[in-house]
Amino acid sequence: MRLLLVEDDALLGEGLLDGLTEAGFLVDWLRDGQSAITALQTQHSFDLMVLDIGLPVLDGLAVLRWLRGQKITLPVLLLTARDAIDDRVAGLNAGADDYLIKPFALTELVARLRVLLRRQQGEPSHQLRWRDFELDVVHQSVAQQGKNLALSAIEFRLLHILLANRPNHLSRTQLEEKLYGWQVEIESNALDVHLSHLRKKLGADSIINTRNLGWRIGDDA
Ligand code: CA
């Protein structure tokens, strides 16, 4: 799941980048509010945002008001200072889905982000079921009829993205944005290679490619 982190504190930002990446999120980290708005205008593949309120150039509340003004329903968790009760109230009024007071434990942040994702996706639990497969978001594992299936990290992410977006198609650009974020140069055929590997492991009709639309996960039965 692709997460936009907006935090100007270098130490906290580094820690969150590492911790959230470890927890299985694909994290893009920006340090001011204006960059966040620019990113949200050009990238539509974020699944979550962690937004600090005290930011340079444009603060977190301004970003949040802009976001909701655009009718973008991206789940947002605000980071606020301990003594800033007014900020929290203003944040919730402006359309934040949750907030955490600094300092906080990474485990709590991850747990709350997963709740927001589930709410957004309407999933009752952290497990996604499809055919006789079960994908576990927390443990980042996939089982077929209870037996663990060996997937690479990127194959797992690809399957997670396809399942989370079913029954919709995703274009090549959408898939690549969700898979890789901005950090890496992607080899032009990398996505096709991962799709092909995944198809071998899940079955020939598991991933459907439709001309001009892109890819979607196969029907459930
Ligand atoms: Ca700050």
mmCIF file of C-alpha atoms and ligand atoms in Angstrom:
data_model
loop_
_atom_site.group_PDB
_atom_site.id
_atom_site.type_symbol
_atom_site.label_atom_id
_atom_site.label_comp_id
_atom_site.label_asym_id
_atom_site.label_seq_id
_atom_site.Cartn_x
_atom_site.Cartn_y
_atom_site.Cartn_z
ATOM 1 C CA MET A 1 0.000 0.000 0.000
ATOM 2 C CA ARG A 2 1.392 3.345 -1.008
ATOM 3 C CA LEU A 3 1.691 5.913 1.757
ATOM 4 C CA LEU A 4 2.475 9.617 1.551
ATOM 5 C CA LEU A 5 4.393 10.779 4.619
ATOM 6 C CA VAL A 6 4.611 14.545 5.135
ATOM 7 C CA GLU A 7 6.921 15.402 8.017
ATOM 8 C CA ASP A 8 9.584 18.113 8.219
ATOM 9 C CA ASP A 9 11.473 16.713 11.198
ATOM 10 C CA ALA A 10 14.408 14.824 9.660
ATOM 11 C CA LEU A 11 14.942 12.413 12.541
ATOM 12 C CA LEU A 12 11.277 11.513 12.917
ATOM 13 C CA GLY A 13 10.859 11.318 9.151
ATOM 14 C CA GLU A 14 13.782 8.899 8.774
ATOM 15 C CA GLY A 15 12.448 6.734 11.591
ATOM 16 C CA LEU A 16 8.958 6.650 10.107
ATOM 17 C CA LEU A 17 10.278 5.934 6.630
ATOM 18 C CA ASP A 18 12.222 2.927 7.923
ATOM 19 C CA GLY A 19 9.532 1.674 10.289
ATOM 20 C CA LEU A 20 6.646 2.002 7.853
ATOM 21 C CA THR A 21 8.659 0.435 5.032
ATOM 22 C CA GLU A 22 9.459 -2.450 7.348
ATOM 23 C CA ALA A 23 5.732 -2.784 8.080
ATOM 24 C CA GLY A 24 5.080 -3.284 4.373
ATOM 25 C CA PHE A 25 4.096 0.206 3.205
ATOM 26 C CA LEU A 26 5.599 1.810 0.147
ATOM 27 C CA VAL A 27 6.495 5.219 1.583
ATOM 28 C CA ASP A 28 7.029 8.505 -0.248
ATOM 29 C CA TRP A 29 8.374 11.115 2.159
ATOM 30 C CA LEU A 30 7.928 14.858 1.622
ATOM 31 C CA ARG A 31 8.898 17.640 3.996
ATOM 32 C CA ASP A 32 6.523 20.546 3.385
ATOM 33 C CA GLY A 33 2.856 21.165 2.665
ATOM 34 C CA GLN A 34 3.224 22.644 -0.801
ATOM 35 C CA SER A 35 5.179 19.623 -2.061
ATOM 36 C CA ALA A 36 2.461 17.397 -0.637
ATOM 37 C CA ILE A 37 -0.228 19.232 -2.602
ATOM 38 C CA THR A 38 1.843 19.052 -5.785
ATOM 39 C CA ALA A 39 2.331 15.319 -5.244
ATOM 40 C CA LEU A 40 -1.379 14.757 -4.649
ATOM 41 C CA GLN A 41 -2.242 16.688 -7.798
ATOM 42 C CA THR A 42 -0.001 14.559 -9.981
ATOM 43 C CA GLN A 43 -0.105 11.145 -8.292
ATOM 44 C CA HIS A 44 -3.386 9.418 -7.701
ATOM 45 C CA SER A 45 -2.127 6.134 -6.407
ATOM 46 C CA PHE A 46 -1.731 6.910 -2.698
ATOM 47 C CA ASP A 47 -3.718 4.739 -0.324
ATOM 48 C CA LEU A 48 -2.951 6.635 2.888
ATOM 49 C CA MET A 49 -1.414 9.858 4.152
ATOM 50 C CA VAL A 50 0.419 10.546 7.413
ATOM 51 C CA LEU A 51 0.438 14.315 7.770
ATOM 52 C CA ASP A 52 2.271 16.428 10.320
ATOM 53 C CA ILE A 53 0.419 19.639 11.235
ATOM 54 C CA GLY A 54 3.446 21.871 11.831
ATOM 55 C CA LEU A 55 5.063 22.065 8.385
ATOM 56 C CA PRO A 56 7.006 24.742 6.504
ATOM 57 C CA VAL A 57 5.586 26.665 3.529
ATOM 58 C CA LEU A 58 2.045 25.380 4.024
ATOM 59 C CA ASP A 59 0.932 23.651 7.218
ATOM 60 C CA GLY A 60 -0.795 20.293 7.506
ATOM 61 C CA LEU A 61 -4.235 21.771 8.159
ATOM 62 C CA ALA A 62 -4.035 23.787 4.930
ATOM 63 C CA VAL A 63 -3.078 20.625 3.030
ATOM 64 C CA LEU A 64 -5.977 18.762 4.599
ATOM 65 C CA ARG A 65 -8.484 21.524 3.775
ATOM 66 C CA TRP A 66 -7.245 21.604 0.193
ATOM 67 C CA LEU A 67 -7.536 17.811 -0.056
ATOM 68 C CA ARG A 68 -11.103 17.665 1.202
ATOM 69 C CA GLY A 69 -11.981 20.711 -0.920
ATOM 70 C CA GLN A 70 -10.968 18.593 -3.929
ATOM 71 C CA LYS A 71 -13.283 15.835 -2.650
ATOM 72 C CA ILE A 72 -10.321 13.464 -2.353
ATOM 73 C CA THR A 73 -11.246 10.796 0.180
ATOM 74 C CA LEU A 74 -7.693 9.584 0.854
ATOM 75 C CA PRO A 75 -7.512 8.484 4.518
ATOM 76 C CA VAL A 76 -5.423 10.947 6.539
ATOM 77 C CA LEU A 77 -3.800 10.448 9.932
ATOM 78 C CA LEU A 78 -2.554 13.681 11.493
ATOM 79 C CA LEU A 79 0.505 14.000 13.698
ATOM 80 C CA THR A 80 0.092 16.689 16.327
ATOM 81 C CA ALA A 81 2.009 18.185 19.212
ATOM 82 C CA ARG A 82 0.968 17.254 22.726
ATOM 83 C CA ASP A 83 -0.268 20.675 23.765
ATOM 84 C CA ALA A 84 -2.078 21.558 20.533
ATOM 85 C CA ILE A 85 -5.666 20.599 21.360
ATOM 86 C CA ASP A 86 -7.039 23.295 19.048
ATOM 87 C CA ASP A 87 -5.076 21.775 16.161
ATOM 88 C CA ARG A 88 -6.563 18.349 16.755
ATOM 89 C CA VAL A 89 -10.097 19.690 16.856
ATOM 90 C CA ALA A 90 -9.460 21.758 13.733
ATOM 91 C CA GLY A 91 -7.903 18.717 12.054
ATOM 92 C CA LEU A 92 -10.858 16.477 12.739
ATOM 93 C CA ASN A 93 -13.224 19.223 11.602
ATOM 94 C CA ALA A 94 -11.210 19.617 8.426
ATOM 95 C CA GLY A 95 -11.656 15.948 7.582
ATOM 96 C CA ALA A 96 -8.820 14.011 9.212
ATOM 97 C CA ASP A 97 -9.661 10.360 9.835
ATOM 98 C CA ASP A 98 -7.489 9.943 12.908
ATOM 99 C CA TYR A 99 -4.629 11.591 14.771
ATOM 100 C CA LEU A 100 -1.682 10.665 16.946
ATOM 101 C CA ILE A 101 0.031 12.849 19.513
ATOM 102 C CA LYS A 102 3.822 13.033 19.400
ATOM 103 C CA PRO A 103 5.714 11.153 20.661
ATOM 104 C CA PHE A 104 4.002 7.909 19.718
ATOM 105 C CA ALA A 105 4.958 4.270 19.272
ATOM 106 C CA LEU A 106 5.467 3.068 15.725
ATOM 107 C CA THR A 107 3.390 -0.031 16.479
ATOM 108 C CA GLU A 108 0.410 2.152 17.367
ATOM 109 C CA LEU A 109 0.783 4.184 14.173
ATOM 110 C CA VAL A 110 0.904 1.009 12.065
ATOM 111 C CA ALA A 111 -2.115 -0.465 13.836
ATOM 112 C CA ARG A 112 -4.149 2.689 13.287
ATOM 113 C CA LEU A 113 -3.132 2.931 9.636
ATOM 114 C CA ARG A 114 -4.332 -0.616 9.093
ATOM 115 C CA VAL A 115 -7.680 0.282 10.648
ATOM 116 C CA LEU A 116 -7.985 3.240 8.248
ATOM 117 C CA LEU A 117 -7.150 1.030 5.274
ATOM 118 C CA ARG A 118 -9.696 -1.580 6.269
ATOM 119 C CA ARG A 119 -12.341 1.079 6.700
ATOM 120 C CA GLN A 120 -11.514 2.480 3.266
ATOM 121 C CA GLN A 121 -11.529 -0.909 1.568
ATOM 122 C CA GLY A 122 -14.518 -2.250 3.476
ATOM 123 C CA GLU A 123 -12.521 -5.307 4.446
ATOM 124 C CA PRO A 124 -13.651 -6.970 7.667
ATOM 125 C CA SER A 125 -10.173 -8.160 8.629
ATOM 126 C CA HIS A 126 -6.544 -8.037 7.671
ATOM 127 C CA GLN A 127 -7.019 -11.078 5.489
ATOM 128 C CA LEU A 128 -8.034 -10.934 1.857
ATOM 129 C CA ARG A 129 -9.594 -14.103 0.468
ATOM 130 C CA TRP A 130 -9.705 -14.993 -3.176
ATOM 131 C CA ARG A 131 -10.358 -18.461 -4.644
ATOM 132 C CA ASP A 132 -8.535 -20.828 -2.328
ATOM 133 C CA PHE A 133 -5.892 -18.230 -1.484
ATOM 134 C CA GLU A 134 -5.648 -16.142 1.646
ATOM 135 C CA LEU A 135 -3.471 -13.045 1.784
ATOM 136 C CA ASP A 136 -2.482 -11.845 5.230
ATOM 137 C CA VAL A 137 -1.674 -8.130 5.268
ATOM 138 C CA VAL A 138 -0.165 -8.127 8.756
ATOM 139 C CA HIS A 139 2.187 -11.060 8.228
ATOM 140 C CA GLN A 140 2.716 -10.279 4.531
ATOM 141 C CA SER A 141 2.118 -13.869 3.577
ATOM 142 C CA VAL A 142 -0.089 -15.794 1.176
ATOM 143 C CA ALA A 143 -1.441 -19.282 1.751
ATOM 144 C CA GLN A 144 -3.262 -21.644 -0.573
ATOM 145 C CA GLN A 145 -5.549 -24.023 1.295
ATOM 146 C CA GLY A 146 -3.559 -23.285 4.427
ATOM 147 C CA LYS A 147 -0.178 -23.990 2.823
ATOM 148 C CA ASN A 148 2.266 -21.119 2.615
ATOM 149 C CA LEU A 149 2.955 -19.893 -0.910
ATOM 150 C CA ALA A 150 6.454 -18.580 -1.631
ATOM 151 C CA LEU A 151 6.160 -15.094 -3.131
ATOM 152 C CA SER A 152 8.829 -12.428 -3.433
ATOM 153 C CA ALA A 153 8.125 -9.122 -1.669
ATOM 154 C CA ILE A 154 7.201 -7.473 -4.945
ATOM 155 C CA GLU A 155 4.940 -10.347 -6.018
ATOM 156 C CA PHE A 156 3.173 -10.077 -2.676
ATOM 157 C CA ARG A 157 2.651 -6.340 -3.173
ATOM 158 C CA LEU A 158 1.412 -6.863 -6.697
ATOM 159 C CA LEU A 159 -1.137 -9.447 -5.582
ATOM 160 C CA HIS A 160 -2.202 -7.233 -2.670
ATOM 161 C CA ILE A 161 -2.754 -4.293 -5.049
ATOM 162 C CA LEU A 162 -4.775 -6.404 -7.505
ATOM 163 C CA LEU A 163 -6.907 -7.890 -4.726
ATOM 164 C CA ALA A 164 -7.481 -4.563 -2.984
ATOM 165 C CA ASN A 165 -8.701 -3.046 -6.252
ATOM 166 C CA ARG A 166 -10.829 -5.922 -7.493
ATOM 167 C CA PRO A 167 -12.848 -6.137 -9.681
ATOM 168 C CA ASN A 168 -11.335 -3.067 -11.325
ATOM 169 C CA HIS A 169 -8.590 -2.972 -13.895
ATOM 170 C CA LEU A 170 -5.377 -1.081 -13.177
ATOM 171 C CA SER A 171 -3.338 0.457 -15.965
ATOM 172 C CA ARG A 172 0.405 -0.077 -16.315
ATOM 173 C CA THR A 173 1.036 3.402 -14.896
ATOM 174 C CA GLN A 174 -1.266 2.803 -11.928
ATOM 175 C CA LEU A 175 0.342 -0.535 -11.159
ATOM 176 C CA GLU A 176 3.870 0.826 -11.453
ATOM 177 C CA GLU A 177 3.091 3.834 -9.273
ATOM 178 C CA LYS A 178 1.566 1.653 -6.590
ATOM 179 C CA LEU A 179 4.372 -0.891 -6.786
ATOM 180 C CA TYR A 180 7.448 1.267 -6.967
ATOM 181 C CA GLY A 181 6.678 4.824 -5.867
ATOM 182 C CA TRP A 182 9.037 7.439 -7.259
ATOM 183 C CA GLN A 183 12.347 6.327 -5.895
ATOM 184 C CA VAL A 184 13.511 3.824 -8.435
ATOM 185 C CA GLU A 185 14.044 3.792 -12.153
ATOM 186 C CA ILE A 186 11.934 0.924 -13.419
ATOM 187 C CA GLU A 187 13.125 -1.321 -16.195
ATOM 188 C CA SER A 188 10.518 -1.231 -18.903
ATOM 189 C CA ASN A 189 9.615 -4.907 -18.736
ATOM 190 C CA ALA A 190 9.890 -5.376 -14.956
ATOM 191 C CA LEU A 191 6.151 -5.286 -14.362
ATOM 192 C CA ASP A 192 5.526 -7.896 -17.045
ATOM 193 C CA VAL A 193 8.111 -10.181 -15.486
ATOM 194 C CA HIS A 194 6.484 -9.939 -12.043
ATOM 195 C CA LEU A 195 3.010 -10.454 -13.501
ATOM 196 C CA SER A 196 4.214 -13.512 -15.340
ATOM 197 C CA HIS A 197 5.822 -15.005 -12.227
ATOM 198 C CA LEU A 198 2.720 -14.343 -10.190
ATOM 199 C CA ARG A 199 0.518 -15.926 -12.837
ATOM 200 C CA LYS A 200 2.671 -19.065 -12.774
ATOM 201 C CA LYS A 201 2.229 -19.351 -9.035
ATOM 202 C CA LEU A 202 -1.504 -18.545 -8.900
ATOM 203 C CA GLY A 203 -2.781 -20.145 -12.090
ATOM 204 C CA ALA A 204 -3.013 -19.179 -15.764
ATOM 205 C CA ASP A 205 -6.383 -17.394 -15.420
ATOM 206 C CA SER A 206 -5.462 -15.607 -12.168
ATOM 207 C CA ILE A 207 -4.577 -12.242 -13.704
ATOM 208 C CA ILE A 208 -6.573 -10.948 -16.619
ATOM 209 C CA ASN A 209 -5.120 -8.512 -19.111
ATOM 210 C CA THR A 210 -7.621 -6.487 -21.119
ATOM 211 C CA ARG A 211 -6.469 -4.370 -24.009
ATOM 212 C CA ASN A 212 -6.554 -0.624 -23.220
ATOM 213 C CA LEU A 213 -7.694 -1.235 -19.639
ATOM 214 C CA GLY A 214 -4.785 -3.023 -18.018
ATOM 215 C CA TRP A 215 -4.854 -5.842 -15.499
ATOM 216 C CA ARG A 216 -7.285 -7.165 -12.943
ATOM 217 C CA ILE A 217 -7.463 -10.183 -10.689
ATOM 218 C CA GLY A 218 -9.503 -13.073 -12.137
ATOM 219 C CA ASP A 219 -13.045 -13.825 -10.991
ATOM 220 C CA ASP A 220 -13.378 -15.403 -7.607
ATOM 221 C CA ALA A 221 -14.593 -18.815 -8.713
HETATM 222 CA CA CA B 1 6.699 19.511 12.207
#
